[in-house]
Amino acid sequence: MEQLLGKYGGMALTFVVWIAVFYFLLILPNKKKQKKQKEMMESLKEGSEVVTVGGIKGTIVSVSEDYVELRVDKGVKVTFTKGAISRVL
């Protein structure tokens, strides 16, 4: 029994180390990024200047649960999903 545990103990330890590496290098940073994105979406308000994923810069005119209406020029308003907003200026 001791030989069996010793034989596979190193393999189990290697497996645990790989899981830890994947967690700290892939999963944890992704969770932080998602949390930051969610906070940014919740902070959207009228009058804020934003940039969309497509690179369009505009000022928020109205915010609904799923959509944001941007004024990109005088008299020009465009509606986007909240997910299309990449950053707030």
Short mmCIF file of N, CA and C in Angstrom, two decimals:
data_model
loop_
_atom_site.label_atom_id
_atom_site.label_comp_id
_atom_site.label_asym_id
_atom_site.label_seq_id
_atom_site.Cartn_x
_atom_site.Cartn_y
_atom_site.Cartn_z
N MET A 1 0.82 -1.20 0.00
CA MET A 1 0.00 0.00 0.00
C MET A 1 0.87 1.26 0.00
N GLU A 2 1.94 1.28 0.80
CA GLU A 2 2.81 2.44 0.87
C GLU A 2 3.48 2.70 -0.47
N GLN A 3 3.83 1.61 -1.19
CA GLN A 3 4.46 1.79 -2.49
C GLN A 3 3.49 2.42 -3.48
N LEU A 4 2.23 2.02 -3.41
CA LEU A 4 1.22 2.55 -4.31
C LEU A 4 1.01 4.05 -4.07
N LEU A 5 0.93 4.45 -2.79
CA LEU A 5 0.75 5.86 -2.46
C LEU A 5 1.97 6.67 -2.88
N GLY A 6 3.14 6.16 -2.64
CA GLY A 6 4.36 6.85 -3.04
C GLY A 6 4.49 6.96 -4.54
N LYS A 7 4.02 5.95 -5.25
CA LYS A 7 4.11 5.94 -6.71
C LYS A 7 3.22 7.01 -7.35
N TYR A 8 2.04 7.17 -6.79
CA TYR A 8 1.07 8.12 -7.37
C TYR A 8 1.00 9.44 -6.61
N GLY A 9 1.69 9.56 -5.50
CA GLY A 9 1.68 10.80 -4.71
C GLY A 9 2.29 11.96 -5.47
N GLY A 10 3.39 11.70 -6.18
CA GLY A 10 4.03 12.75 -6.97
C GLY A 10 3.14 13.22 -8.10
N MET A 11 2.43 12.27 -8.72
CA MET A 11 1.52 12.62 -9.81
C MET A 11 0.35 13.46 -9.28
N ALA A 12 -0.17 13.11 -8.12
CA ALA A 12 -1.26 13.86 -7.52
C ALA A 12 -0.80 15.26 -7.14
N LEU A 13 0.41 15.37 -6.60
CA LEU A 13 0.95 16.67 -6.24
C LEU A 13 1.13 17.55 -7.48
N THR A 14 1.61 16.99 -8.55
CA THR A 14 1.77 17.72 -9.81
C THR A 14 0.41 18.21 -10.32
N PHE A 15 -0.59 17.36 -10.23
CA PHE A 15 -1.94 17.71 -10.67
C PHE A 15 -2.47 18.89 -9.84
N VAL A 16 -2.28 18.86 -8.54
CA VAL A 16 -2.74 19.94 -7.66
C VAL A 16 -2.01 21.24 -7.99
N VAL A 17 -0.72 21.17 -8.25
CA VAL A 17 0.05 22.36 -8.60
C VAL A 17 -0.46 22.96 -9.91
N TRP A 18 -0.76 22.12 -10.89
CA TRP A 18 -1.28 22.63 -12.18
C TRP A 18 -2.63 23.30 -12.00
N ILE A 19 -3.47 22.73 -11.16
CA ILE A 19 -4.78 23.34 -10.90
C ILE A 19 -4.58 24.72 -10.27
N ALA A 20 -3.67 24.83 -9.32
CA ALA A 20 -3.39 26.12 -8.67
C ALA A 20 -2.87 27.14 -9.68
N VAL A 21 -1.97 26.70 -10.56
CA VAL A 21 -1.42 27.61 -11.57
C VAL A 21 -2.53 28.11 -12.49
N PHE A 22 -3.40 27.21 -12.97
CA PHE A 22 -4.50 27.64 -13.83
C PHE A 22 -5.42 28.60 -13.10
N TYR A 23 -5.69 28.34 -11.83
CA TYR A 23 -6.58 29.22 -11.08
C TYR A 23 -6.00 30.62 -10.97
N PHE A 24 -4.74 30.72 -10.55
CA PHE A 24 -4.15 32.05 -10.32
C PHE A 24 -3.79 32.78 -11.60
N LEU A 25 -3.52 32.08 -12.69
CA LEU A 25 -3.13 32.75 -13.93
C LEU A 25 -4.29 32.98 -14.90
N LEU A 26 -5.33 32.16 -14.82
CA LEU A 26 -6.42 32.29 -15.77
C LEU A 26 -7.75 32.67 -15.14
N ILE A 27 -8.16 31.99 -14.13
CA ILE A 27 -9.50 32.17 -13.58
C ILE A 27 -9.59 33.44 -12.73
N LEU A 28 -8.67 33.64 -11.81
CA LEU A 28 -8.73 34.80 -10.92
C LEU A 28 -8.65 36.14 -11.67
N PRO A 29 -7.72 36.33 -12.61
CA PRO A 29 -7.72 37.61 -13.34
C PRO A 29 -9.00 37.84 -14.15
N ASN A 30 -9.58 36.76 -14.69
CA ASN A 30 -10.81 36.88 -15.46
C ASN A 30 -11.97 37.32 -14.55
N LYS A 31 -12.02 36.79 -13.34
CA LYS A 31 -13.06 37.19 -12.39
C LYS A 31 -12.92 38.66 -12.03
N LYS A 32 -11.70 39.12 -11.82
CA LYS A 32 -11.47 40.53 -11.50
C LYS A 32 -11.90 41.43 -12.65
N LYS A 33 -11.59 41.02 -13.87
CA LYS A 33 -11.96 41.80 -15.04
C LYS A 33 -13.48 41.87 -15.18
N GLN A 34 -14.17 40.75 -14.96
CA GLN A 34 -15.63 40.73 -15.05
C GLN A 34 -16.26 41.62 -13.98
N LYS A 35 -15.70 41.62 -12.77
CA LYS A 35 -16.21 42.45 -11.69
C LYS A 35 -16.05 43.93 -12.04
N LYS A 36 -14.89 44.29 -12.58
CA LYS A 36 -14.63 45.68 -12.97
C LYS A 36 -15.59 46.12 -14.08
N GLN A 37 -15.84 45.24 -15.05
CA GLN A 37 -16.76 45.55 -16.16
C GLN A 37 -18.18 45.74 -15.63
N LYS A 38 -18.59 44.88 -14.70
CA LYS A 38 -19.94 44.99 -14.14
C LYS A 38 -20.10 46.30 -13.38
N GLU A 39 -19.09 46.69 -12.61
CA GLU A 39 -19.14 47.95 -11.88
C GLU A 39 -19.23 49.14 -12.83
N MET A 40 -18.51 49.06 -13.95
CA MET A 40 -18.55 50.13 -14.94
C MET A 40 -19.94 50.22 -15.56
N MET A 41 -20.56 49.09 -15.86
CA MET A 41 -21.91 49.09 -16.46
C MET A 41 -22.93 49.69 -15.49
N GLU A 42 -22.78 49.38 -14.22
CA GLU A 42 -23.72 49.90 -13.23
C GLU A 42 -23.52 51.40 -12.98
N SER A 43 -22.34 51.94 -13.29
CA SER A 43 -22.07 53.35 -13.04
C SER A 43 -22.46 54.25 -14.21
N LEU A 44 -22.96 53.69 -15.30
CA LEU A 44 -23.34 54.51 -16.45
C LEU A 44 -24.50 55.42 -16.09
N LYS A 45 -24.35 56.70 -16.41
CA LYS A 45 -25.42 57.67 -16.12
C LYS A 45 -25.45 58.73 -17.21
N GLU A 46 -26.54 59.44 -17.26
CA GLU A 46 -26.71 60.49 -18.27
C GLU A 46 -25.62 61.54 -18.12
N GLY A 47 -25.07 61.99 -19.25
CA GLY A 47 -24.04 63.02 -19.25
C GLY A 47 -22.62 62.48 -19.27
N SER A 48 -22.46 61.17 -19.03
CA SER A 48 -21.11 60.59 -19.04
C SER A 48 -20.64 60.42 -20.48
N GLU A 49 -19.37 60.69 -20.71
CA GLU A 49 -18.78 60.45 -22.02
C GLU A 49 -18.21 59.04 -22.04
N VAL A 50 -18.52 58.30 -23.10
CA VAL A 50 -18.09 56.91 -23.20
C VAL A 50 -17.54 56.62 -24.59
N VAL A 51 -16.86 55.49 -24.69
CA VAL A 51 -16.38 54.99 -25.98
C VAL A 51 -16.93 53.58 -26.13
N THR A 52 -17.46 53.28 -27.32
CA THR A 52 -18.01 51.95 -27.57
C THR A 52 -16.90 51.01 -28.03
N VAL A 53 -17.25 49.74 -28.12
CA VAL A 53 -16.31 48.74 -28.59
C VAL A 53 -15.86 49.05 -30.02
N GLY A 54 -16.74 49.63 -30.80
CA GLY A 54 -16.43 50.00 -32.18
C GLY A 54 -15.64 51.29 -32.31
N GLY A 55 -15.37 51.97 -31.18
CA GLY A 55 -14.58 53.18 -31.22
C GLY A 55 -15.38 54.46 -31.35
N ILE A 56 -16.70 54.38 -31.23
CA ILE A 56 -17.53 55.57 -31.33
C ILE A 56 -17.57 56.27 -29.97
N LYS A 57 -17.26 57.56 -29.97
CA LYS A 57 -17.27 58.35 -28.74
C LYS A 57 -18.57 59.14 -28.70
N GLY A 58 -19.20 59.15 -27.54
CA GLY A 58 -20.44 59.90 -27.41
C GLY A 58 -20.77 60.19 -25.96
N THR A 59 -21.84 60.96 -25.78
CA THR A 59 -22.33 61.32 -24.45
C THR A 59 -23.64 60.59 -24.22
N ILE A 60 -23.79 60.01 -23.05
CA ILE A 60 -25.01 59.26 -22.74
C ILE A 60 -26.17 60.23 -22.57
N VAL A 61 -27.25 59.94 -23.32
CA VAL A 61 -28.47 60.74 -23.24
C VAL A 61 -29.47 60.06 -22.32
N SER A 62 -29.59 58.73 -22.46
CA SER A 62 -30.51 57.99 -21.59
C SER A 62 -29.97 56.58 -21.37
N VAL A 63 -30.32 56.02 -20.22
CA VAL A 63 -29.90 54.69 -19.83
C VAL A 63 -31.12 53.88 -19.45
N SER A 64 -31.28 52.70 -20.05
CA SER A 64 -32.33 51.78 -19.63
C SER A 64 -31.64 50.54 -19.07
N GLU A 65 -32.42 49.52 -18.79
CA GLU A 65 -31.84 48.32 -18.18
C GLU A 65 -30.83 47.64 -19.09
N ASP A 66 -31.11 47.57 -20.39
CA ASP A 66 -30.23 46.86 -21.32
C ASP A 66 -29.57 47.76 -22.36
N TYR A 67 -30.10 48.97 -22.55
CA TYR A 67 -29.62 49.82 -23.63
C TYR A 67 -29.15 51.18 -23.14
N VAL A 68 -28.29 51.80 -23.95
CA VAL A 68 -27.79 53.14 -23.69
C VAL A 68 -27.95 53.94 -24.98
N GLU A 69 -28.49 55.14 -24.86
CA GLU A 69 -28.62 56.01 -26.03
C GLU A 69 -27.53 57.07 -25.94
N LEU A 70 -26.72 57.15 -27.02
CA LEU A 70 -25.61 58.10 -27.06
C LEU A 70 -25.88 59.20 -28.06
N ARG A 71 -25.46 60.41 -27.69
CA ARG A 71 -25.46 61.52 -28.65
C ARG A 71 -24.04 61.60 -29.18
N VAL A 72 -23.89 61.34 -30.49
CA VAL A 72 -22.56 61.34 -31.10
C VAL A 72 -22.26 62.63 -31.84
N ASP A 73 -23.31 63.40 -32.14
CA ASP A 73 -23.16 64.70 -32.80
C ASP A 73 -24.46 65.46 -32.56
N LYS A 74 -24.51 66.72 -32.93
CA LYS A 74 -25.73 67.49 -32.74
C LYS A 74 -26.87 66.84 -33.52
N GLY A 75 -27.91 66.45 -32.81
CA GLY A 75 -29.07 65.85 -33.44
C GLY A 75 -28.91 64.40 -33.84
N VAL A 76 -27.78 63.79 -33.55
CA VAL A 76 -27.54 62.38 -33.93
C VAL A 76 -27.45 61.55 -32.66
N LYS A 77 -28.43 60.65 -32.49
CA LYS A 77 -28.45 59.76 -31.34
C LYS A 77 -28.42 58.32 -31.84
N VAL A 78 -27.64 57.50 -31.16
CA VAL A 78 -27.49 56.10 -31.54
C VAL A 78 -27.73 55.26 -30.29
N THR A 79 -28.44 54.15 -30.45
CA THR A 79 -28.73 53.26 -29.33
C THR A 79 -27.81 52.04 -29.38
N PHE A 80 -27.21 51.72 -28.25
CA PHE A 80 -26.31 50.57 -28.11
C PHE A 80 -26.74 49.72 -26.93
N THR A 81 -26.35 48.46 -26.95
CA THR A 81 -26.51 47.65 -25.74
C THR A 81 -25.44 48.09 -24.75
N LYS A 82 -25.69 47.88 -23.48
CA LYS A 82 -24.71 48.28 -22.47
C LYS A 82 -23.39 47.55 -22.67
N GLY A 83 -23.45 46.34 -23.18
CA GLY A 83 -22.24 45.56 -23.41
C GLY A 83 -21.33 46.15 -24.47
N ALA A 84 -21.86 47.06 -25.28
CA ALA A 84 -21.06 47.68 -26.34
C ALA A 84 -20.22 48.83 -25.82
N ILE A 85 -20.41 49.22 -24.58
CA ILE A 85 -19.62 50.30 -23.99
C ILE A 85 -18.31 49.70 -23.48
N SER A 86 -17.19 50.21 -23.99
CA SER A 86 -15.90 49.65 -23.57
C SER A 86 -15.28 50.42 -22.43
N ARG A 87 -15.48 51.76 -22.38
CA ARG A 87 -14.91 52.51 -21.26
C ARG A 87 -15.62 53.84 -21.09
N VAL A 88 -15.52 54.35 -19.88
CA VAL A 88 -16.07 55.66 -19.55
C VAL A 88 -14.91 56.63 -19.49
N LEU A 89 -15.07 57.78 -20.14
CA LEU A 89 -14.00 58.79 -20.15
C LEU A 89 -14.10 59.73 -18.97
#
